[in-house]
CSV table of C-alpha atoms in Angstrom, one decimal:
chain,number,residue,atom,x,y,z
A,1,UNK,CA,-8.6,36.1,16.3
A,2,UNK,CA,-7.1,32.7,15.3
A,3,UNK,CA,-9.7,30.4,13.8
A,4,UNK,CA,-9.4,26.8,12.7
A,5,UNK,CA,-9.6,26.6,8.9
A,6,UNK,CA,-12.9,25.1,7.7
A,7,UNK,CA,-13.0,21.9,5.6
A,8,UNK,CA,-10.5,19.9,7.6
A,9,UNK,CA,-11.3,16.4,8.7
A,10,UNK,CA,-10.3,15.6,12.3
A,11,UNK,CA,-9.6,12.5,14.3
A,12,UNK,CA,-8.4,12.5,17.9
A,13,UNK,CA,-6.3,9.7,19.3
A,14,UNK,CA,-4.9,9.7,22.9
A,15,UNK,CA,-5.3,13.4,23.1
A,16,UNK,CA,-3.5,14.1,19.8
A,17,UNK,CA,-5.2,15.4,16.7
A,18,UNK,CA,-4.8,14.2,13.1
A,19,UNK,CA,-6.0,16.7,10.6
A,20,UNK,CA,-6.7,15.8,7.0
A,21,UNK,CA,-6.5,18.7,4.5
A,22,UNK,CA,-8.0,17.1,1.5
A,23,UNK,CA,-7.9,20.2,-0.6
A,24,UNK,CA,-4.1,20.3,-0.3
A,25,UNK,CA,-3.6,16.5,-0.1
A,26,UNK,CA,-1.9,16.8,3.3
A,27,UNK,CA,-2.3,15.1,6.6
A,28,UNK,CA,-1.0,16.6,9.9
A,29,UNK,CA,-0.4,14.9,13.2
A,30,UNK,CA,-0.4,17.4,16.2
A,31,UNK,CA,1.2,16.6,19.5
A,32,UNK,CA,-0.8,17.1,22.7
A,33,UNK,CA,0.2,20.7,23.2
A,34,UNK,CA,-0.5,21.7,19.6
A,35,UNK,CA,-3.9,19.9,19.8
A,36,UNK,CA,-4.8,22.0,22.9
A,37,UNK,CA,-3.9,25.2,21.1
A,38,UNK,CA,-5.6,24.2,17.9
A,39,UNK,CA,-8.8,23.2,19.6
A,40,UNK,CA,-9.1,26.7,21.2
A,41,UNK,CA,-8.7,28.5,18.0
A,42,UNK,CA,-12.4,29.0,17.5
A,43,UNK,CA,-12.4,32.6,16.4
A,44,UNK,CA,-13.7,33.9,19.7
A,45,UNK,CA,-10.5,34.3,21.6
A,46,UNK,CA,-7.2,36.1,20.9
A,47,UNK,CA,-3.9,34.3,21.3
A,48,UNK,CA,-3.4,36.3,24.5
A,49,UNK,CA,-6.7,35.1,25.9
A,50,UNK,CA,-5.8,31.5,24.9
A,51,UNK,CA,-2.5,31.9,26.8
A,52,UNK,CA,-4.4,33.1,29.9
A,53,UNK,CA,-6.9,30.3,29.6
A,54,UNK,CA,-4.2,27.6,29.3
A,55,UNK,CA,-2.2,29.1,32.1
A,56,UNK,CA,-5.2,29.1,34.4
A,57,UNK,CA,-6.2,25.5,33.4
A,58,UNK,CA,-2.8,23.9,33.6
A,59,UNK,CA,-0.7,26.3,35.7
A,60,UNK,CA,2.9,27.1,35.0
A,61,UNK,CA,4.7,30.3,34.1
A,62,UNK,CA,2.6,32.5,31.9
A,63,UNK,CA,5.6,33.7,29.9
A,64,UNK,CA,6.7,30.1,29.2
A,65,UNK,CA,3.1,29.2,28.2
A,66,UNK,CA,3.0,32.3,25.9
A,67,UNK,CA,6.2,31.3,24.2
A,68,UNK,CA,4.9,27.8,23.5
A,69,UNK,CA,1.5,29.0,22.3
A,70,UNK,CA,3.0,31.6,20.0
A,71,UNK,CA,5.4,29.0,18.5
A,72,UNK,CA,2.6,26.5,18.0
A,73,UNK,CA,0.2,29.1,16.5
A,74,UNK,CA,2.9,30.1,14.1
A,75,UNK,CA,3.3,26.5,12.9
A,76,UNK,CA,-0.5,26.0,12.6
A,77,UNK,CA,-0.8,29.2,10.5
A,78,UNK,CA,2.1,28.3,8.3
A,79,UNK,CA,0.6,24.8,7.7
A,80,UNK,CA,-2.7,26.4,6.8
A,81,UNK,CA,-4.6,24.8,9.7
A,82,UNK,CA,-5.4,28.1,11.4
A,83,UNK,CA,-6.3,31.5,9.9
A,84,UNK,CA,-6.2,34.9,11.6
A,85,UNK,CA,-9.6,36.5,11.3
A,86,UNK,CA,-10.3,40.1,12.2
A,87,UNK,CA,-12.4,40.3,15.4
A,88,UNK,CA,-16.1,40.6,14.6
A,89,UNK,CA,-17.5,44.1,15.2
A,90,UNK,CA,-19.4,44.4,18.4
A,91,UNK,CA,-21.5,47.4,17.2
B,1,UNK,CA,-16.0,-9.0,-21.0
B,2,UNK,CA,-16.2,-6.7,-17.9
B,3,UNK,CA,-15.2,-3.1,-18.3
B,4,UNK,CA,-16.5,-2.7,-21.8
B,5,UNK,CA,-19.3,-0.3,-22.0
B,6,UNK,CA,-22.0,-0.9,-24.6
B,7,UNK,CA,-21.9,1.5,-27.5
B,8,UNK,CA,-18.6,3.1,-26.5
B,9,UNK,CA,-15.5,1.1,-26.3
B,10,UNK,CA,-17.1,-2.3,-26.7
B,11,UNK,CA,-17.2,-2.5,-30.5
B,12,UNK,CA,-13.6,-1.8,-31.0
B,13,UNK,CA,-12.6,-4.1,-28.1
B,14,UNK,CA,-14.7,-6.9,-29.3
B,15,UNK,CA,-13.2,-6.6,-32.8
B,16,UNK,CA,-9.8,-6.8,-31.2
B,17,UNK,CA,-10.9,-9.7,-29.0
B,18,UNK,CA,-12.0,-11.6,-32.1
B,19,UNK,CA,-8.6,-10.9,-33.7
B,20,UNK,CA,-6.8,-12.0,-30.6
B,21,UNK,CA,-9.0,-15.1,-30.3
B,22,UNK,CA,-7.8,-16.1,-33.8
B,23,UNK,CA,-4.1,-16.2,-32.8
B,24,UNK,CA,-2.3,-19.4,-32.0
B,25,UNK,CA,-1.8,-19.5,-28.2
B,26,UNK,CA,1.0,-21.5,-26.7
B,27,UNK,CA,-0.4,-21.6,-23.2
B,28,UNK,CA,-3.3,-20.5,-21.1
B,29,UNK,CA,-2.5,-20.2,-17.3
B,30,UNK,CA,-4.7,-19.5,-14.4
B,31,UNK,CA,-7.2,-18.7,-13.3
B,32,UNK,CA,-5.7,-16.6,-10.6
B,33,UNK,CA,-7.4,-14.7,-7.8
B,34,UNK,CA,-5.8,-11.3,-7.2
B,35,UNK,CA,-8.0,-10.0,-4.4
B,36,UNK,CA,-11.4,-9.6,-6.1
B,37,UNK,CA,-10.0,-10.0,-9.6
B,38,UNK,CA,-10.4,-13.4,-11.2
B,39,UNK,CA,-8.1,-13.5,-14.2
B,40,UNK,CA,-6.6,-15.8,-16.7
B,41,UNK,CA,-3.5,-15.2,-18.9
B,42,UNK,CA,-2.8,-16.5,-22.4
B,43,UNK,CA,0.6,-16.2,-24.1
B,44,UNK,CA,2.1,-16.9,-27.4
B,45,UNK,CA,5.5,-17.8,-26.0
B,46,UNK,CA,5.5,-21.2,-24.3
B,47,UNK,CA,8.5,-20.2,-22.2
B,48,UNK,CA,6.6,-17.3,-20.7
B,49,UNK,CA,3.6,-19.6,-20.0
B,50,UNK,CA,5.7,-22.1,-18.1
B,51,UNK,CA,7.4,-19.3,-16.1
B,52,UNK,CA,4.0,-17.7,-15.2
B,53,UNK,CA,2.6,-21.1,-14.2
B,54,UNK,CA,5.6,-21.6,-11.8
B,55,UNK,CA,5.6,-18.0,-10.5
B,56,UNK,CA,2.0,-17.2,-10.0
B,57,UNK,CA,1.0,-20.5,-8.4
B,58,UNK,CA,0.4,-18.8,-5.0
B,59,UNK,CA,-2.5,-16.9,-6.6
B,60,UNK,CA,-4.0,-20.0,-8.3
B,61,UNK,CA,-7.7,-20.0,-7.6
B,62,UNK,CA,-9.8,-23.1,-7.1
B,63,UNK,CA,-11.9,-22.0,-10.1
B,64,UNK,CA,-12.8,-23.4,-13.5
B,65,UNK,CA,-11.1,-21.5,-16.3
B,66,UNK,CA,-14.6,-20.4,-17.4
B,67,UNK,CA,-15.0,-18.5,-14.1
B,68,UNK,CA,-12.2,-16.0,-15.0
B,69,UNK,CA,-13.7,-12.6,-15.3
B,70,UNK,CA,-10.7,-11.0,-17.0
B,71,UNK,CA,-8.1,-12.1,-19.5
B,72,UNK,CA,-4.6,-10.9,-20.2
B,73,UNK,CA,-3.2,-11.7,-23.6
B,74,UNK,CA,0.6,-11.4,-24.2
B,75,UNK,CA,1.5,-11.5,-27.9
B,76,UNK,CA,5.2,-11.8,-28.6
B,77,UNK,CA,6.0,-11.9,-32.3
B,78,UNK,CA,9.4,-13.5,-31.4
B,79,UNK,CA,12.9,-12.4,-32.0
B,80,UNK,CA,13.5,-10.9,-35.5
B,81,UNK,CA,9.8,-10.7,-36.1
B,82,UNK,CA,9.2,-7.0,-35.3
B,83,UNK,CA,8.9,-6.9,-31.6
B,84,UNK,CA,7.5,-5.1,-29.5
B,85,UNK,CA,5.6,-7.5,-27.3
B,86,UNK,CA,1.9,-6.5,-26.9
B,87,UNK,CA,0.0,-6.7,-23.7
B,88,UNK,CA,-3.8,-6.7,-23.7
B,89,UNK,CA,-6.3,-6.7,-20.9
B,90,UNK,CA,-9.8,-7.8,-21.8
B,91,UNK,CA,-9.1,-7.0,-25.4
B,92,UNK,CA,-7.8,-3.5,-24.7
B,93,UNK,CA,-4.2,-2.8,-25.4
B,94,UNK,CA,-2.3,-2.0,-22.2
B,95,UNK,CA,1.1,-1.4,-23.8
B,96,UNK,CA,3.5,-2.3,-26.5
B,97,UNK,CA,6.8,-3.2,-24.8
B,98,UNK,CA,10.2,-3.0,-26.2
B,99,UNK,CA,11.4,-6.3,-24.7
B,100,UNK,CA,9.9,-9.5,-23.2
B,101,UNK,CA,11.4,-8.6,-19.8
B,102,UNK,CA,9.5,-5.3,-19.8
B,103,UNK,CA,6.3,-7.1,-20.9
B,104,UNK,CA,6.6,-9.5,-17.9
B,105,UNK,CA,7.2,-6.6,-15.5
B,106,UNK,CA,4.3,-4.6,-17.0
B,107,UNK,CA,2.0,-7.7,-16.8
B,108,UNK,CA,2.8,-8.2,-13.1
B,109,UNK,CA,2.4,-4.5,-12.4
B,110,UNK,CA,-1.0,-4.4,-14.1
B,111,UNK,CA,-2.1,-7.5,-12.2
B,112,UNK,CA,-1.4,-5.6,-9.0
B,113,UNK,CA,-3.3,-2.6,-10.3
B,114,UNK,CA,-6.2,-4.8,-11.2
B,115,UNK,CA,-6.2,-6.3,-7.7
B,116,UNK,CA,-6.3,-2.9,-6.2
B,117,UNK,CA,-9.2,-1.8,-8.5
B,118,UNK,CA,-11.2,-5.0,-7.7
B,119,UNK,CA,-12.1,-4.1,-4.1
B,120,UNK,CA,-13.3,-0.5,-4.1
B,121,UNK,CA,-15.2,-0.9,-0.8
B,122,UNK,CA,-12.0,-2.0,1.1
B,123,UNK,CA,-9.3,0.1,2.7
B,124,UNK,CA,-6.3,-0.8,0.5
B,125,UNK,CA,-2.9,0.1,1.9
B,126,UNK,CA,0.5,0.1,0.3
B,127,UNK,CA,1.9,-2.4,2.9
B,128,UNK,CA,3.3,-5.8,3.3
B,129,UNK,CA,1.3,-8.0,5.7
B,130,UNK,CA,2.4,-11.0,7.6
B,131,UNK,CA,0.6,-13.3,10.1
B,132,UNK,CA,1.9,-14.2,13.5
B,133,UNK,CA,-0.1,-16.1,16.1
B,134,UNK,CA,-3.3,-15.7,14.2
B,135,UNK,CA,-2.9,-11.9,14.0
B,136,UNK,CA,-1.5,-9.7,11.2
B,137,UNK,CA,1.4,-7.3,11.2
B,138,UNK,CA,1.1,-4.5,8.7
B,139,UNK,CA,4.3,-3.1,7.3
B,140,UNK,CA,3.3,0.1,5.4
B,141,UNK,CA,5.8,2.0,3.4
B,142,UNK,CA,6.8,3.5,0.1
B,143,UNK,CA,8.8,1.7,-2.5
B,144,UNK,CA,12.3,1.1,-1.2
B,145,UNK,CA,11.4,1.1,2.5
B,146,UNK,CA,12.2,-2.6,2.8
B,147,UNK,CA,8.7,-4.2,2.9
B,148,UNK,CA,9.4,-7.1,0.6
B,149,UNK,CA,12.8,-7.9,2.1
B,150,UNK,CA,11.3,-8.0,5.6
B,151,UNK,CA,8.4,-10.0,4.4
B,152,UNK,CA,10.8,-12.6,2.9
B,153,UNK,CA,12.8,-12.8,6.1
B,154,UNK,CA,9.7,-13.1,8.2
B,155,UNK,CA,8.3,-15.9,6.0
B,156,UNK,CA,11.5,-17.8,6.4
B,157,UNK,CA,11.3,-17.2,10.1
B,158,UNK,CA,7.9,-18.9,10.3
B,159,UNK,CA,5.4,-16.1,9.9
B,160,UNK,CA,2.5,-16.4,7.5
B,161,UNK,CA,2.4,-14.5,4.2
B,162,UNK,CA,-0.5,-12.2,3.3
B,163,UNK,CA,1.1,-9.8,0.8
B,164,UNK,CA,4.3,-7.8,0.1
B,165,UNK,CA,2.5,-4.9,-1.5
B,166,UNK,CA,-1.2,-4.5,-0.9
B,167,UNK,CA,-3.0,-4.9,2.5
B,168,UNK,CA,-6.7,-5.2,1.8
B,169,UNK,CA,-8.7,-4.3,5.0
B,170,UNK,CA,-12.4,-5.0,5.2
B,171,UNK,CA,-13.7,-1.8,6.7
B,172,UNK,CA,-16.4,-3.2,9.1
B,173,UNK,CA,-14.3,-5.9,10.7
B,174,UNK,CA,-10.7,-4.8,9.8
B,175,UNK,CA,-10.1,-8.3,8.5
B,176,UNK,CA,-7.2,-8.5,6.1
B,177,UNK,CA,-7.9,-10.4,2.8
B,178,UNK,CA,-4.8,-12.4,1.7
B,179,UNK,CA,-3.1,-11.3,-1.6
B,180,UNK,CA,-0.3,-13.7,-1.7
B,181,UNK,CA,1.3,-12.5,-4.9
B,182,UNK,CA,4.9,-13.5,-5.7
B,183,UNK,CA,7.4,-11.4,-3.7
B,184,UNK,CA,9.0,-8.8,-5.9
B,185,UNK,CA,12.6,-8.6,-4.7
B,186,UNK,CA,14.4,-5.7,-6.3
B,187,UNK,CA,18.1,-5.8,-7.1
B,188,UNK,CA,19.0,-3.7,-4.0
B,189,UNK,CA,17.9,-6.5,-1.8
B,190,UNK,CA,19.6,-9.4,-3.6
B,191,UNK,CA,22.5,-9.2,-1.2
B,192,UNK,CA,20.4,-9.4,1.9
B,193,UNK,CA,18.5,-12.4,0.4
B,194,UNK,CA,21.4,-14.0,-1.4
B,195,UNK,CA,20.3,-17.5,-0.2
B,196,UNK,CA,17.1,-17.1,-2.3
B,197,UNK,CA,19.0,-16.5,-5.6
B,198,UNK,CA,18.6,-20.2,-6.7
B,199,UNK,CA,14.8,-19.8,-6.5
B,200,UNK,CA,15.0,-16.9,-9.0
B,201,UNK,CA,17.2,-18.9,-11.4
B,202,UNK,CA,14.5,-20.4,-13.6
B,203,UNK,CA,13.5,-17.3,-15.5
B,204,UNK,CA,13.8,-17.8,-19.2
B,205,UNK,CA,16.6,-15.6,-20.5
B,206,UNK,CA,14.5,-13.0,-22.5
B,207,UNK,CA,12.5,-12.4,-19.3
B,208,UNK,CA,15.3,-11.7,-16.9
B,209,UNK,CA,15.0,-8.3,-15.3
B,210,UNK,CA,16.4,-6.5,-12.3
B,211,UNK,CA,13.9,-8.0,-9.9
B,212,UNK,CA,13.1,-11.5,-8.7
B,213,UNK,CA,9.5,-12.8,-8.5
B,214,UNK,CA,9.4,-15.5,-5.8
B,215,UNK,CA,6.6,-17.8,-5.0
B,216,UNK,CA,6.2,-17.5,-1.2
B,217,UNK,CA,5.6,-21.2,-0.9
B,218,UNK,CA,9.1,-21.8,-2.2
B,219,UNK,CA,10.5,-19.7,0.7
B,220,UNK,CA,8.6,-21.9,3.1
B,221,UNK,CA,6.0,-24.5,2.2
B,222,UNK,CA,2.6,-23.7,3.8
B,223,UNK,CA,3.5,-20.1,4.3
B,224,UNK,CA,0.3,-18.5,2.9
B,225,UNK,CA,-1.9,-17.3,5.7
B,226,UNK,CA,-5.7,-16.9,5.8
B,227,UNK,CA,-7.7,-13.8,6.7
B,228,UNK,CA,-6.9,-12.2,10.0
B,229,UNK,CA,-7.0,-8.9,11.9
B,230,UNK,CA,-4.0,-6.7,12.4
B,231,UNK,CA,-2.5,-6.2,15.8
B,232,UNK,CA,0.7,-4.3,14.9
B,233,UNK,CA,1.4,-1.5,12.4
B,234,UNK,CA,5.2,-1.1,11.9
B,235,UNK,CA,6.6,1.4,9.5
B,236,UNK,CA,9.9,0.2,8.2
B,237,UNK,CA,12.6,2.3,6.7
B,238,UNK,CA,15.7,0.7,5.3
B,239,UNK,CA,19.0,2.6,6.0
B,240,UNK,CA,22.2,1.0,4.8
B,241,UNK,CA,24.6,0.7,7.7
B,242,UNK,CA,22.2,2.0,10.4
B,243,UNK,CA,21.7,0.2,13.7
B,244,UNK,CA,18.4,-1.7,13.6
B,245,UNK,CA,16.0,-0.1,16.0
B,246,UNK,CA,12.3,-0.2,16.8
B,247,UNK,CA,10.5,2.7,18.5
B,248,UNK,CA,6.9,3.1,19.7
B,249,UNK,CA,4.8,5.5,17.6
B,250,UNK,CA,2.0,7.7,18.8
B,251,UNK,CA,-1.3,6.7,17.3
B,252,UNK,CA,-2.0,10.1,15.8
B,253,UNK,CA,1.3,10.1,14.0
B,254,UNK,CA,0.6,6.5,12.9
B,255,UNK,CA,-2.7,7.6,11.3
B,256,UNK,CA,-0.9,10.5,9.6
B,257,UNK,CA,1.8,8.1,8.3
B,258,UNK,CA,-0.7,5.5,7.3
B,259,UNK,CA,-2.7,8.1,5.3
B,260,UNK,CA,0.3,8.6,3.1
B,261,UNK,CA,0.2,4.9,2.1
B,262,UNK,CA,-3.4,4.5,1.0
B,263,UNK,CA,-4.3,3.1,-2.4
B,264,UNK,CA,-8.0,3.2,-1.8
B,265,UNK,CA,-10.1,4.7,1.0
B,266,UNK,CA,-13.8,3.6,0.8
B,267,UNK,CA,-14.9,7.1,2.0
B,268,UNK,CA,-13.3,10.4,1.6
B,269,UNK,CA,-13.0,13.2,4.2
B,270,UNK,CA,-14.1,12.8,7.7
B,271,UNK,CA,-15.3,9.2,7.4
B,272,UNK,CA,-12.2,8.1,5.6
B,273,UNK,CA,-10.0,9.6,8.3
B,274,UNK,CA,-12.1,8.0,11.0
B,275,UNK,CA,-11.7,4.6,9.4
B,276,UNK,CA,-7.9,5.0,9.4
B,277,UNK,CA,-8.1,6.2,13.1
B,278,UNK,CA,-10.3,3.2,14.1
B,279,UNK,CA,-7.9,0.8,12.5
B,280,UNK,CA,-5.0,2.3,14.3
B,281,UNK,CA,-6.9,2.3,17.6
B,282,UNK,CA,-7.0,-1.5,17.4
B,283,UNK,CA,-3.2,-1.8,16.9
B,284,UNK,CA,0.1,-0.9,18.5
B,285,UNK,CA,2.2,1.2,16.2
B,286,UNK,CA,6.0,1.4,15.8
B,287,UNK,CA,8.7,2.6,13.5
B,288,UNK,CA,11.5,0.3,12.5
B,289,UNK,CA,14.9,1.4,11.2
B,290,UNK,CA,16.2,-1.6,9.3
B,291,UNK,CA,20.0,-1.8,9.2
B,292,UNK,CA,20.2,-5.6,8.9
B,293,UNK,CA,17.5,-8.1,8.0
B,294,UNK,CA,18.2,-10.6,10.8
B,295,UNK,CA,18.0,-7.9,13.5
B,296,UNK,CA,14.9,-6.4,12.0
B,297,UNK,CA,13.1,-9.8,12.0
B,298,UNK,CA,14.2,-10.4,15.6
B,299,UNK,CA,12.9,-7.0,16.6
B,300,UNK,CA,9.5,-7.6,14.9
B,301,UNK,CA,9.2,-11.0,16.6
B,302,UNK,CA,9.7,-9.4,20.0
B,303,UNK,CA,6.8,-7.0,19.6
């Protein structure tokens, strides 16, 4: 499950996020699409579920949405803004 | 003197202060107000004193000499008398410099540093700042981005001068405090500002270096502006031979770029980022590719 890394400072301007990663001394500006994906990475939904949610909310072709979400998620992970966490055991 | 802590550095510094006080000083200049730093300068070389007096006039404060809170001392043994030139700040040695030119450059650099350190509660940005129509234009950028060259062009165009290096923003009102230091024009910009060369001609020969220090009032009398709030944030980048072009910039990206040009942020983390975001929310933001000075000044005037 993708989850936003803790310890980041966030400001949102005109639907776009700025993230300050003080530990690494980096600042990231996300475009509107990346901000949407990033904001849904709360550790409770898989990427597939995020794709379904965004397709339902905004319409469009699911495969195109999936391609965009995967590309954005890959960048977010590489920049250290999102981590993959194993799903919590349901018992 | 400020900065000396009792029982620690103070005894050594005060000994040195007494030794310095015993020297024969050719000139005392100032006091100058560099943001929150009120400072005087004493020199052993009268030529340097005269040059500083002419060059730093835009920072001259309406203060009695006794109101200086800090003191620079520049000790030049003179040619053939075992240079280096020694630079002291409040009795502490800053550096021993191999030449008078290097001593002058280091003194002016340290003065900027002292100005930045003097306002820890302000947001201090690495930016030039101009005034136009009662509002400020911030030009943040790294060294070499063209801040000072643009500032010089815009002053001659009629804009007010706030700084070519440090924009000091009061965090509750976003009002900019002027820091009208001499413009530091590096050799790479001498061609674009060739008409100003005569203004840089009065440097005593041992102090000539690869940068001009220009009193903004000599570019245009009455050019120093008072406190005002920013309306525009424009990120310049000089590219030789490029077509001058201005482009709108999203506010999130503007915050991210601005964050890379911060000297001092009053708060770290979330609060610091929110302060930058709040500042950007009050402004329009642009990037400016600077290929030629005249075109860049015209582009900025049109915003």
